[in-house]
């Protein structure tokens, strides 16, 4: 499931405190954060963050993994929206959203200049994944940006996706692949071929016709690249309608 519209994702309410208490800075850890707009990568790299008060839509509330009874008995912790907030402060961009008091969490509607949008044909919106997945709790409820606790080294992805306005499932993000490119780092001699693999990060299925350095992947999600200039290069996998991949760092030697 794709963590997004809290009122849609949660099928029933959990008893939760509505007190807007201050959050102490414990539970900090470092995760790998990636923010993908529809046009470019806004952020990609490690970020250290932890539970904090978040303000969106004029509402300030703790973002600590405790909203809507999502992690009973667990300590306050770092969440996807905390990582987003830390990156925004580090890079100087802003974000906004709408608070849902029933579930004590936000629907993030804008990151930097990229904002939720829809017409009669398409819906475009922000959502988050952790390790390409979204956890569930209770009776098929889905954890959202201030409810899913993060472990050190988790891969956190905020992505802006597009779905058809009719028949599109904003919960499952059906039909959209979140591309994953491996290896993440390569050292190769000039003119020597090396093979990369592109999959859908959620399912692990091979992704055909993804483009890496202008080379298309085959039915097994593989492409062989040849680079003829020495230096350091970065590539991502792209396919129309899907979320671009993580970066691959390539060092080409003589």
PDB file of C-alpha atoms in Angstrom:
ATOM      1  CA  UNK A   1       0.000   0.000   0.000  1.00  0.00           C
ATOM      2  CA  UNK A   2       1.093   3.576  -0.665  1.00  0.00           C
ATOM      3  CA  UNK A   3       0.961   5.781   2.416  1.00  0.00           C
ATOM      4  CA  UNK A   4      -0.911   8.908   1.483  1.00  0.00           C
ATOM      5  CA  UNK A   5      -4.420  10.110   2.217  1.00  0.00           C
ATOM      6  CA  UNK A   6      -4.831   9.244   5.873  1.00  0.00           C
ATOM      7  CA  UNK A   7      -8.618   9.397   5.769  1.00  0.00           C
ATOM      8  CA  UNK A   8      -8.618   6.874   2.902  1.00  0.00           C
ATOM      9  CA  UNK A   9      -5.917   4.568   4.185  1.00  0.00           C
ATOM     10  CA  UNK A  10      -7.356   4.020   7.639  1.00  0.00           C
ATOM     11  CA  UNK A  11     -10.475   1.908   7.687  1.00  0.00           C
ATOM     12  CA  UNK A  12     -11.405   2.488  11.317  1.00  0.00           C
ATOM     13  CA  UNK A  13     -10.311   4.836  14.073  1.00  0.00           C
ATOM     14  CA  UNK A  14      -8.016   3.994  16.950  1.00  0.00           C
ATOM     15  CA  UNK A  15      -8.286   5.780  20.274  1.00  0.00           C
ATOM     16  CA  UNK A  16      -5.552   8.431  20.321  1.00  0.00           C
ATOM     17  CA  UNK A  17      -4.521  11.359  22.445  1.00  0.00           C
ATOM     18  CA  UNK A  18      -5.251  14.765  20.975  1.00  0.00           C
ATOM     19  CA  UNK A  19      -2.883  16.633  23.267  1.00  0.00           C
ATOM     20  CA  UNK A  20      -0.293  18.645  21.341  1.00  0.00           C
ATOM     21  CA  UNK A  21       2.540  17.924  23.746  1.00  0.00           C
ATOM     22  CA  UNK A  22       6.159  18.751  23.018  1.00  0.00           C
ATOM     23  CA  UNK A  23       8.314  15.933  21.706  1.00  0.00           C
ATOM     24  CA  UNK A  24      11.713  15.305  23.255  1.00  0.00           C
ATOM     25  CA  UNK A  25      14.585  14.700  20.847  1.00  0.00           C
ATOM     26  CA  UNK A  26      15.169  11.035  21.590  1.00  0.00           C
ATOM     27  CA  UNK A  27      14.898   8.162  19.145  1.00  0.00           C
ATOM     28  CA  UNK A  28      17.061   9.895  16.536  1.00  0.00           C
ATOM     29  CA  UNK A  29      18.650   7.744  13.831  1.00  0.00           C
ATOM     30  CA  UNK A  30      20.071   8.018  10.326  1.00  0.00           C
ATOM     31  CA  UNK A  31      18.141   6.749   7.306  1.00  0.00           C
ATOM     32  CA  UNK A  32      18.602   6.918   3.543  1.00  0.00           C
ATOM     33  CA  UNK A  33      16.123   9.487   2.264  1.00  0.00           C
ATOM     34  CA  UNK A  34      15.074  10.038  -1.325  1.00  0.00           C
ATOM     35  CA  UNK A  35      12.543  12.618  -2.525  1.00  0.00           C
ATOM     36  CA  UNK A  36      11.399  12.232  -6.137  1.00  0.00           C
ATOM     37  CA  UNK A  37       9.261  14.892  -7.805  1.00  0.00           C
ATOM     38  CA  UNK A  38       7.736  14.206 -11.204  1.00  0.00           C
ATOM     39  CA  UNK A  39      10.594  16.151 -12.839  1.00  0.00           C
ATOM     40  CA  UNK A  40      13.705  15.554 -10.751  1.00  0.00           C
ATOM     41  CA  UNK A  41      15.287  14.182  -7.590  1.00  0.00           C
ATOM     42  CA  UNK A  42      14.970  16.775  -4.833  1.00  0.00           C
ATOM     43  CA  UNK A  43      17.039  14.924  -2.215  1.00  0.00           C
ATOM     44  CA  UNK A  44      18.982  11.674  -2.093  1.00  0.00           C
ATOM     45  CA  UNK A  45      21.309  10.666   0.715  1.00  0.00           C
ATOM     46  CA  UNK A  46      21.572   9.991   4.440  1.00  0.00           C
ATOM     47  CA  UNK A  47      19.663  12.189   6.873  1.00  0.00           C
ATOM     48  CA  UNK A  48      19.629  12.104  10.666  1.00  0.00           C
ATOM     49  CA  UNK A  49      16.302  12.934  12.262  1.00  0.00           C
ATOM     50  CA  UNK A  50      14.045  11.996  15.120  1.00  0.00           C
ATOM     51  CA  UNK A  51      10.667  12.672  16.745  1.00  0.00           C
ATOM     52  CA  UNK A  52       9.701  16.323  16.681  1.00  0.00           C
ATOM     53  CA  UNK A  53       6.777  18.691  16.447  1.00  0.00           C
ATOM     54  CA  UNK A  54       5.653  19.164  12.845  1.00  0.00           C
ATOM     55  CA  UNK A  55       3.632  22.110  11.564  1.00  0.00           C
ATOM     56  CA  UNK A  56       1.549  21.879   8.402  1.00  0.00           C
ATOM     57  CA  UNK A  57      -1.678  23.570   7.450  1.00  0.00           C
ATOM     58  CA  UNK A  58      -1.469  25.773  10.534  1.00  0.00           C
ATOM     59  CA  UNK A  59      -1.504  22.770  12.893  1.00  0.00           C
ATOM     60  CA  UNK A  60       1.417  21.703  15.100  1.00  0.00           C
ATOM     61  CA  UNK A  61       1.475  18.146  16.428  1.00  0.00           C
ATOM     62  CA  UNK A  62       4.060  15.551  17.563  1.00  0.00           C
ATOM     63  CA  UNK A  63       5.426  13.293  14.819  1.00  0.00           C
ATOM     64  CA  UNK A  64       6.780  10.370  16.814  1.00  0.00           C
ATOM     65  CA  UNK A  65       5.209   7.069  15.759  1.00  0.00           C
ATOM     66  CA  UNK A  66       2.473   7.207  18.386  1.00  0.00           C
ATOM     67  CA  UNK A  67      -0.508   8.630  16.480  1.00  0.00           C
ATOM     68  CA  UNK A  68      -3.733   6.602  16.229  1.00  0.00           C
ATOM     69  CA  UNK A  69      -2.379   3.892  18.529  1.00  0.00           C
ATOM     70  CA  UNK A  70      -0.013   2.764  15.789  1.00  0.00           C
ATOM     71  CA  UNK A  71       2.874   1.489  17.930  1.00  0.00           C
ATOM     72  CA  UNK A  72       1.535   0.657  21.411  1.00  0.00           C
ATOM     73  CA  UNK A  73       4.219   0.032  23.999  1.00  0.00           C
ATOM     74  CA  UNK A  74       7.032   1.344  21.801  1.00  0.00           C
ATOM     75  CA  UNK A  75       9.180   4.388  22.512  1.00  0.00           C
ATOM     76  CA  UNK A  76       8.919   7.614  20.552  1.00  0.00           C
ATOM     77  CA  UNK A  77      10.827   7.278  17.305  1.00  0.00           C
ATOM     78  CA  UNK A  78      11.879   8.665  13.961  1.00  0.00           C
ATOM     79  CA  UNK A  79       9.271   8.650  11.155  1.00  0.00           C
ATOM     80  CA  UNK A  80       9.198   9.429   7.401  1.00  0.00           C
ATOM     81  CA  UNK A  81       7.816  12.938   7.941  1.00  0.00           C
ATOM     82  CA  UNK A  82      10.560  13.662  10.485  1.00  0.00           C
ATOM     83  CA  UNK A  83      13.135  12.767   7.824  1.00  0.00           C
ATOM     84  CA  UNK A  84      11.329  15.015   5.328  1.00  0.00           C
ATOM     85  CA  UNK A  85      11.379  17.880   7.821  1.00  0.00           C
ATOM     86  CA  UNK A  86      15.108  17.440   8.497  1.00  0.00           C
ATOM     87  CA  UNK A  87      15.885  17.425   4.763  1.00  0.00           C
ATOM     88  CA  UNK A  88      13.766  20.537   4.221  1.00  0.00           C
ATOM     89  CA  UNK A  89      15.704  22.383   6.910  1.00  0.00           C
ATOM     90  CA  UNK A  90      19.050  21.160   5.537  1.00  0.00           C
ATOM     91  CA  UNK A  91      18.296  22.057   1.908  1.00  0.00           C
ATOM     92  CA  UNK A  92      16.148  25.137   2.406  1.00  0.00           C
ATOM     93  CA  UNK A  93      12.866  23.993   0.858  1.00  0.00           C
ATOM     94  CA  UNK A  94       9.408  23.947   2.418  1.00  0.00           C
ATOM     95  CA  UNK A  95       6.487  21.545   2.472  1.00  0.00           C
ATOM     96  CA  UNK A  96       2.849  21.615   3.538  1.00  0.00           C
ATOM     97  CA  UNK A  97      -0.172  19.424   4.072  1.00  0.00           C
ATOM     98  CA  UNK A  98      -3.537  18.945   5.720  1.00  0.00           C
ATOM     99  CA  UNK A  99      -3.950  17.583   9.252  1.00  0.00           C
ATOM    100  CA  UNK A 100      -6.454  14.796   9.920  1.00  0.00           C
ATOM    101  CA  UNK A 101      -7.464  15.025  13.587  1.00  0.00           C
ATOM    102  CA  UNK A 102      -9.147  11.633  13.514  1.00  0.00           C
ATOM    103  CA  UNK A 103      -5.832   9.885  12.922  1.00  0.00           C
ATOM    104  CA  UNK A 104      -3.440  12.547  14.226  1.00  0.00           C
ATOM    105  CA  UNK A 105      -1.398  12.688  11.038  1.00  0.00           C
ATOM    106  CA  UNK A 106      -0.951  14.753   7.894  1.00  0.00           C
ATOM    107  CA  UNK A 107      -1.669  14.293   4.249  1.00  0.00           C
ATOM    108  CA  UNK A 108       1.457  15.873   2.720  1.00  0.00           C
ATOM    109  CA  UNK A 109       0.209  17.852  -0.273  1.00  0.00           C
ATOM    110  CA  UNK A 110       3.287  19.855  -1.281  1.00  0.00           C
ATOM    111  CA  UNK A 111       7.056  19.368  -1.161  1.00  0.00           C
ATOM    112  CA  UNK A 112       9.122  22.301  -2.451  1.00  0.00           C
ATOM    113  CA  UNK A 113       7.165  23.564  -5.486  1.00  0.00           C
ATOM    114  CA  UNK A 114       5.537  20.238  -6.407  1.00  0.00           C
ATOM    115  CA  UNK A 115       1.937  20.113  -5.216  1.00  0.00           C
ATOM    116  CA  UNK A 116      -0.942  17.633  -5.356  1.00  0.00           C
ATOM    117  CA  UNK A 117      -3.046  18.228  -8.457  1.00  0.00           C
ATOM    118  CA  UNK A 118      -5.925  16.630 -10.287  1.00  0.00           C
ATOM    119  CA  UNK A 119      -8.369  17.084 -13.128  1.00  0.00           C
ATOM    120  CA  UNK A 120     -10.912  14.868 -14.852  1.00  0.00           C
ATOM    121  CA  UNK A 121      -8.126  12.762 -16.357  1.00  0.00           C
ATOM    122  CA  UNK A 122      -5.321  12.339 -13.810  1.00  0.00           C
ATOM    123  CA  UNK A 123      -4.521  12.563 -10.101  1.00  0.00           C
ATOM    124  CA  UNK A 124      -1.038  13.566  -8.934  1.00  0.00           C
ATOM    125  CA  UNK A 125      -0.060  13.292  -5.287  1.00  0.00           C
ATOM    126  CA  UNK A 126       2.674  12.679  -2.705  1.00  0.00           C
ATOM    127  CA  UNK A 127       3.151   9.541  -0.649  1.00  0.00           C
ATOM    128  CA  UNK A 128       5.840   7.673   1.263  1.00  0.00           C
ATOM    129  CA  UNK A 129       7.342   4.195   1.307  1.00  0.00           C
ATOM    130  CA  UNK A 130       9.846   2.613   3.696  1.00  0.00           C
ATOM    131  CA  UNK A 131      12.124  -0.003   2.153  1.00  0.00           C
ATOM    132  CA  UNK A 132       9.713   0.211  -0.812  1.00  0.00           C
ATOM    133  CA  UNK A 133       6.843  -1.009   1.403  1.00  0.00           C
ATOM    134  CA  UNK A 134       4.259   0.331   3.849  1.00  0.00           C
ATOM    135  CA  UNK A 135       3.650  -1.480   7.125  1.00  0.00           C
ATOM    136  CA  UNK A 136       0.208  -2.316   8.463  1.00  0.00           C
ATOM    137  CA  UNK A 137      -1.141  -2.636  11.976  1.00  0.00           C
ATOM    138  CA  UNK A 138      -4.411  -3.592  13.617  1.00  0.00           C
ATOM    139  CA  UNK A 139      -7.264  -4.450  11.293  1.00  0.00           C
ATOM    140  CA  UNK A 140      -5.609  -3.818   7.921  1.00  0.00           C
ATOM    141  CA  UNK A 141      -4.769  -0.220   8.811  1.00  0.00           C
ATOM    142  CA  UNK A 142      -1.862   1.447   7.053  1.00  0.00           C
ATOM    143  CA  UNK A 143       0.850   3.429   8.805  1.00  0.00           C
ATOM    144  CA  UNK A 144       1.432   6.923   7.458  1.00  0.00           C
ATOM    145  CA  UNK A 145       4.163   9.560   7.626  1.00  0.00           C
ATOM    146  CA  UNK A 146       4.153  10.178  11.382  1.00  0.00           C
ATOM    147  CA  UNK A 147       3.161   6.660  12.446  1.00  0.00           C
ATOM    148  CA  UNK A 148       5.681   4.326  10.826  1.00  0.00           C
ATOM    149  CA  UNK A 149       8.768   3.979  13.024  1.00  0.00           C
ATOM    150  CA  UNK A 150      12.094   3.951  11.193  1.00  0.00           C
ATOM    151  CA  UNK A 151      15.123   1.800  11.904  1.00  0.00           C
ATOM    152  CA  UNK A 152      18.696   2.968  11.242  1.00  0.00           C
ATOM    153  CA  UNK A 153      19.588   2.472   7.580  1.00  0.00           C
ATOM    154  CA  UNK A 154      16.000   2.223   6.318  1.00  0.00           C
ATOM    155  CA  UNK A 155      15.346   3.460   2.782  1.00  0.00           C
ATOM    156  CA  UNK A 156      12.708   6.192   2.942  1.00  0.00           C
ATOM    157  CA  UNK A 157      11.102   7.351  -0.290  1.00  0.00           C
ATOM    158  CA  UNK A 158       8.793  10.315  -0.747  1.00  0.00           C
ATOM    159  CA  UNK A 159       7.454  10.129  -4.294  1.00  0.00           C
ATOM    160  CA  UNK A 160       5.092  12.184  -6.437  1.00  0.00           C
ATOM    161  CA  UNK A 161       3.033   9.863  -8.606  1.00  0.00           C
ATOM    162  CA  UNK A 162       0.391  10.104 -11.296  1.00  0.00           C
ATOM    163  CA  UNK A 163      -2.704   7.910 -11.581  1.00  0.00           C
ATOM    164  CA  UNK A 164      -5.754   7.993 -13.854  1.00  0.00           C
ATOM    165  CA  UNK A 165      -8.628   9.927 -12.293  1.00  0.00           C
ATOM    166  CA  UNK A 166     -11.034   7.110 -13.119  1.00  0.00           C
ATOM    167  CA  UNK A 167     -10.088   3.668 -11.855  1.00  0.00           C
ATOM    168  CA  UNK A 168      -6.894   4.779 -10.129  1.00  0.00           C
ATOM    169  CA  UNK A 169      -6.327   3.322  -6.652  1.00  0.00           C
ATOM    170  CA  UNK A 170      -4.712   6.023  -4.487  1.00  0.00           C
ATOM    171  CA  UNK A 171      -4.260   3.501  -1.689  1.00  0.00           C
ATOM    172  CA  UNK A 172      -2.378   0.830  -3.637  1.00  0.00           C
ATOM    173  CA  UNK A 173      -0.923   3.104  -6.368  1.00  0.00           C
ATOM    174  CA  UNK A 174      -1.762   0.256  -8.738  1.00  0.00           C
ATOM    175  CA  UNK A 175       0.051   0.393 -12.053  1.00  0.00           C
ATOM    176  CA  UNK A 176       2.968   2.488 -10.798  1.00  0.00           C
ATOM    177  CA  UNK A 177       6.412   0.924 -10.348  1.00  0.00           C
ATOM    178  CA  UNK A 178       8.909   2.347  -7.882  1.00  0.00           C
ATOM    179  CA  UNK A 179      12.087   1.581  -9.782  1.00  0.00           C
ATOM    180  CA  UNK A 180      15.089   0.068  -8.023  1.00  0.00           C
ATOM    181  CA  UNK A 181      18.480   0.031  -9.762  1.00  0.00           C
ATOM    182  CA  UNK A 182      21.334  -2.311  -8.835  1.00  0.00           C
ATOM    183  CA  UNK A 183      24.224  -2.259  -8.365  1.00  0.00           C
ATOM    184  CA  UNK A 184      24.339   1.066  -6.558  1.00  0.00           C
ATOM    185  CA  UNK A 185      28.073   1.493  -7.122  1.00  0.00           C
ATOM    186  CA  UNK A 186      30.338   0.275  -9.944  1.00  0.00           C
ATOM    187  CA  UNK A 187      34.013   0.653 -10.832  1.00  0.00           C
ATOM    188  CA  UNK A 188      34.775  -0.398 -14.411  1.00  0.00           C
ATOM    189  CA  UNK A 189      37.467   0.074 -17.063  1.00  0.00           C
ATOM    190  CA  UNK A 190      36.754   2.174 -20.152  1.00  0.00           C
ATOM    191  CA  UNK A 191      34.925   0.223 -22.839  1.00  0.00           C
ATOM    192  CA  UNK A 192      34.274  -2.788 -20.619  1.00  0.00           C
ATOM    193  CA  UNK A 193      30.607  -3.710 -20.407  1.00  0.00           C
ATOM    194  CA  UNK A 194      28.767  -4.127 -17.126  1.00  0.00           C
ATOM    195  CA  UNK A 195      25.218  -5.248 -16.438  1.00  0.00           C
ATOM    196  CA  UNK A 196      22.597  -3.438 -14.395  1.00  0.00           C
ATOM    197  CA  UNK A 197      19.210  -4.670 -13.218  1.00  0.00           C
ATOM    198  CA  UNK A 198      15.993  -2.700 -12.762  1.00  0.00           C
ATOM    199  CA  UNK A 199      13.099  -4.036 -10.700  1.00  0.00           C
ATOM    200  CA  UNK A 200       9.915  -2.739  -9.143  1.00  0.00           C
ATOM    201  CA  UNK A 201      11.069  -2.139  -5.577  1.00  0.00           C
ATOM    202  CA  UNK A 202       7.715  -3.171  -4.103  1.00  0.00           C
ATOM    203  CA  UNK A 203       7.289  -6.512  -5.848  1.00  0.00           C
ATOM    204  CA  UNK A 204      10.848  -7.334  -6.887  1.00  0.00           C
ATOM    205  CA  UNK A 205       9.595  -8.068 -10.403  1.00  0.00           C
ATOM    206  CA  UNK A 206      11.871  -7.310 -13.359  1.00  0.00           C
ATOM    207  CA  UNK A 207      11.121  -4.034 -15.143  1.00  0.00           C
ATOM    208  CA  UNK A 208      11.312  -4.160 -18.933  1.00  0.00           C
ATOM    209  CA  UNK A 209      11.912  -1.086 -21.121  1.00  0.00           C
ATOM    210  CA  UNK A 210      13.362   1.025 -18.339  1.00  0.00           C
ATOM    211  CA  UNK A 211      16.103   3.330 -19.586  1.00  0.00           C
ATOM    212  CA  UNK A 212      19.538   3.501 -17.932  1.00  0.00           C
ATOM    213  CA  UNK A 213      22.107   5.707 -19.683  1.00  0.00           C
ATOM    214  CA  UNK A 214      19.817   5.559 -22.751  1.00  0.00           C
ATOM    215  CA  UNK A 215      19.950   1.746 -22.827  1.00  0.00           C
ATOM    216  CA  UNK A 216      16.648  -0.140 -22.440  1.00  0.00           C
ATOM    217  CA  UNK A 217      16.279  -3.085 -20.088  1.00  0.00           C
ATOM    218  CA  UNK A 218      15.179  -6.464 -21.454  1.00  0.00           C
ATOM    219  CA  UNK A 219      12.416  -8.762 -20.197  1.00  0.00           C
ATOM    220  CA  UNK A 220      14.643  -9.757 -17.277  1.00  0.00           C
ATOM    221  CA  UNK A 221      15.106  -6.125 -16.301  1.00  0.00           C
ATOM    222  CA  UNK A 222      18.761  -6.178 -17.385  1.00  0.00           C
ATOM    223  CA  UNK A 223      20.816  -3.847 -19.558  1.00  0.00           C
ATOM    224  CA  UNK A 224      24.510  -3.898 -20.461  1.00  0.00           C
ATOM    225  CA  UNK A 225      26.261  -0.536 -20.444  1.00  0.00           C
ATOM    226  CA  UNK A 226      29.531   0.501 -22.102  1.00  0.00           C
ATOM    227  CA  UNK A 227      31.222   3.745 -21.073  1.00  0.00           C
ATOM    228  CA  UNK A 228      34.197   5.081 -23.003  1.00  0.00           C
ATOM    229  CA  UNK A 229      35.264   8.138 -21.003  1.00  0.00           C
ATOM    230  CA  UNK A 230      37.145   7.982 -17.708  1.00  0.00           C
ATOM    231  CA  UNK A 231      35.552   9.773 -14.777  1.00  0.00           C
ATOM    232  CA  UNK A 232      32.743   9.648 -12.257  1.00  0.00           C
ATOM    233  CA  UNK A 233      29.151   9.350 -13.497  1.00  0.00           C
ATOM    234  CA  UNK A 234      25.701   8.985 -11.953  1.00  0.00           C
ATOM    235  CA  UNK A 235      22.714   7.278 -13.549  1.00  0.00           C
ATOM    236  CA  UNK A 236      19.121   6.498 -12.686  1.00  0.00           C
ATOM    237  CA  UNK A 237      16.554   4.199 -14.231  1.00  0.00           C
ATOM    238  CA  UNK A 238      13.562   5.888 -15.867  1.00  0.00           C
ATOM    239  CA  UNK A 239      10.322   4.604 -17.358  1.00  0.00           C
ATOM    240  CA  UNK A 240       7.324   6.696 -18.332  1.00  0.00           C
ATOM    241  CA  UNK A 241       4.635   6.645 -15.656  1.00  0.00           C
ATOM    242  CA  UNK A 242       6.899   5.171 -12.975  1.00  0.00           C
ATOM    243  CA  UNK A 243       8.944   6.686 -10.146  1.00  0.00           C
ATOM    244  CA  UNK A 244      12.612   7.006 -11.144  1.00  0.00           C
ATOM    245  CA  UNK A 245      15.135   4.822  -9.347  1.00  0.00           C
ATOM    246  CA  UNK A 246      17.834   5.377  -6.789  1.00  0.00           C
ATOM    247  CA  UNK A 247      21.125   6.701  -8.133  1.00  0.00           C
ATOM    248  CA  UNK A 248      23.931   4.416  -9.368  1.00  0.00           C
ATOM    249  CA  UNK A 249      27.471   5.778  -8.955  1.00  0.00           C
ATOM    250  CA  UNK A 250      29.893   4.684 -11.689  1.00  0.00           C
ATOM    251  CA  UNK A 251      33.649   5.226 -11.673  1.00  0.00           C
ATOM    252  CA  UNK A 252      35.272   4.608 -15.072  1.00  0.00           C
ATOM    253  CA  UNK A 253      39.035   4.057 -15.064  1.00  0.00           C
ATOM    254  CA  UNK A 254      41.623   3.994 -17.868  1.00  0.00           C
TER     255      UNK A 254
END
